[in-house]
Short mmCIF file of C-alpha atoms in Angstrom, two decimals:
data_model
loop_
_atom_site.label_atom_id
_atom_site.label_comp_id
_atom_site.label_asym_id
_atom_site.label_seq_id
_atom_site.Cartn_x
_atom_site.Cartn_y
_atom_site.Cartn_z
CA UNK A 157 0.00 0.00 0.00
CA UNK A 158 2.84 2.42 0.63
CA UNK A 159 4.43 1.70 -2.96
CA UNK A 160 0.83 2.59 -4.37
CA UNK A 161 0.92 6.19 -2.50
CA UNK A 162 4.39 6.82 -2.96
CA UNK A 163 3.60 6.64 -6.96
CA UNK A 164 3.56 9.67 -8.53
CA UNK A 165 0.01 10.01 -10.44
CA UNK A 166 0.52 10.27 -14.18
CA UNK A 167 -2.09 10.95 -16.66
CA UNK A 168 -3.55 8.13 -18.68
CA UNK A 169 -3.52 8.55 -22.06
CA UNK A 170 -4.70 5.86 -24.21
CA UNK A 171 -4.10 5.27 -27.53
CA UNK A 172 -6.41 6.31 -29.69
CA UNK A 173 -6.63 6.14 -33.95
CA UNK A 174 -8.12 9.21 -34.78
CA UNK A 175 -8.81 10.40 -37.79
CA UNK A 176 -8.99 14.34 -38.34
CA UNK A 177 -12.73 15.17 -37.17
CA UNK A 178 -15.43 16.05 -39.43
CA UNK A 179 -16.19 20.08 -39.54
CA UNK A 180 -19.56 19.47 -37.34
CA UNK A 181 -17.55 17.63 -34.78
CA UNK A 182 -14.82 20.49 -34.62
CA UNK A 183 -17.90 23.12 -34.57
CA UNK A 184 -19.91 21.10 -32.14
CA UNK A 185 -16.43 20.70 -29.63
CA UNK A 186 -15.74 24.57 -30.00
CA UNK A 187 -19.36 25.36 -28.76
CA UNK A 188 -18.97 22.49 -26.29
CA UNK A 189 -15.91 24.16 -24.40
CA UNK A 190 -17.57 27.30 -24.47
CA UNK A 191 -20.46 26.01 -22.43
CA UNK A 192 -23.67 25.97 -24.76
CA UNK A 193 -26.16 23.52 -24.35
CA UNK A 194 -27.53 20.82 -27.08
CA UNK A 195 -30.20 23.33 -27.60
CA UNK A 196 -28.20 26.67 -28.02
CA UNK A 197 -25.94 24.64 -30.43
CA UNK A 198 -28.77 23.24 -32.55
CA UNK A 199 -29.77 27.19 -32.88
CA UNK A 200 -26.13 28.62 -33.76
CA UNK A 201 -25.59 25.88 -36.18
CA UNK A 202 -28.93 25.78 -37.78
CA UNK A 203 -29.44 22.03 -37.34
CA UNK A 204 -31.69 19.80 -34.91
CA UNK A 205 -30.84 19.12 -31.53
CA UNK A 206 -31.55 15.30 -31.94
CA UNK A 207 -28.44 15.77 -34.34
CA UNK A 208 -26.47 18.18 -32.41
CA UNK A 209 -26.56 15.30 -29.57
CA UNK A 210 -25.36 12.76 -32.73
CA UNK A 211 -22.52 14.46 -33.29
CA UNK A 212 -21.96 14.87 -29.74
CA UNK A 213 -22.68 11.11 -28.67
CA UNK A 214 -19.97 10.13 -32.34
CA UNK A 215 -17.41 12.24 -30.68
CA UNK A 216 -17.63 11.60 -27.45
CA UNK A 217 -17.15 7.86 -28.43
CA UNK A 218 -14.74 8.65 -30.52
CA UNK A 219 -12.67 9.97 -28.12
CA UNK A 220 -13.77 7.28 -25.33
CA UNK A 221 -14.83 9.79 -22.76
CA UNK A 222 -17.80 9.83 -20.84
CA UNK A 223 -18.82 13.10 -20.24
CA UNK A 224 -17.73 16.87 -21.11
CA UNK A 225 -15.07 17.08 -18.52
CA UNK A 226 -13.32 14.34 -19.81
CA UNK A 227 -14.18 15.69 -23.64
CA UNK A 228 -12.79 18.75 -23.16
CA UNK A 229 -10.03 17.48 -20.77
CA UNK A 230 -8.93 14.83 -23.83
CA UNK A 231 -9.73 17.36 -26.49
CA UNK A 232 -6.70 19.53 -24.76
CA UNK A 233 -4.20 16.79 -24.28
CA UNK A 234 -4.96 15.96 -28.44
CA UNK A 235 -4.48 19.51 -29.33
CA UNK A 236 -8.52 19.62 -30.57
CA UNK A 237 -9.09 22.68 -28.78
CA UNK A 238 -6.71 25.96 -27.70
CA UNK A 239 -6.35 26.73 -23.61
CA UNK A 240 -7.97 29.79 -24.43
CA UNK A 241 -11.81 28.19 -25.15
CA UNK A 242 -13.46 29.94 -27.82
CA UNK A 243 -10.75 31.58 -29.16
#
């Protein structure tokens, strides 16, 4: 148990084949970081928000994360998205 805490904690970063993302995906994960909902996006984009939440589920999976902390978090660590959100 003491070899466990004297571990340092290093990030986990799997593997992943990915492709370039699709333009939607790339809009959909700038609007993401910025904090709009499903709904706001749908409206900015001109698109449903049944698809809006496509897009989102495809890249969320495609990334293996499981919610938008960990999106944005592994968008970061892949270069996706800029520190500065939105910008």
């Amino acid at each position: 148990m003491k070899s466990a805490l004297r571990r340092k904690a290093e990030p986990v970063v799997e593997e992943i084949e990915l492709g370039p993302l699709t333009p939607r995906q790339r809009d959909i994960l700038r609007l993401v970081s910025i904090g709009h909902t499903n709904r706001e996006i749908a409206t900015v984009l001109q698109i449903s928000v049944r698809t809006v939440e496509v897009h989102r589920f495809n890249l969320m999976r495609r990334l293996n994360v499981r919610n938008v902390a960990q999106l944005l978090r592994r968008a970061l660590q892949l270069g996706l998205l800029s520190k500065s959100f939105g910008k």
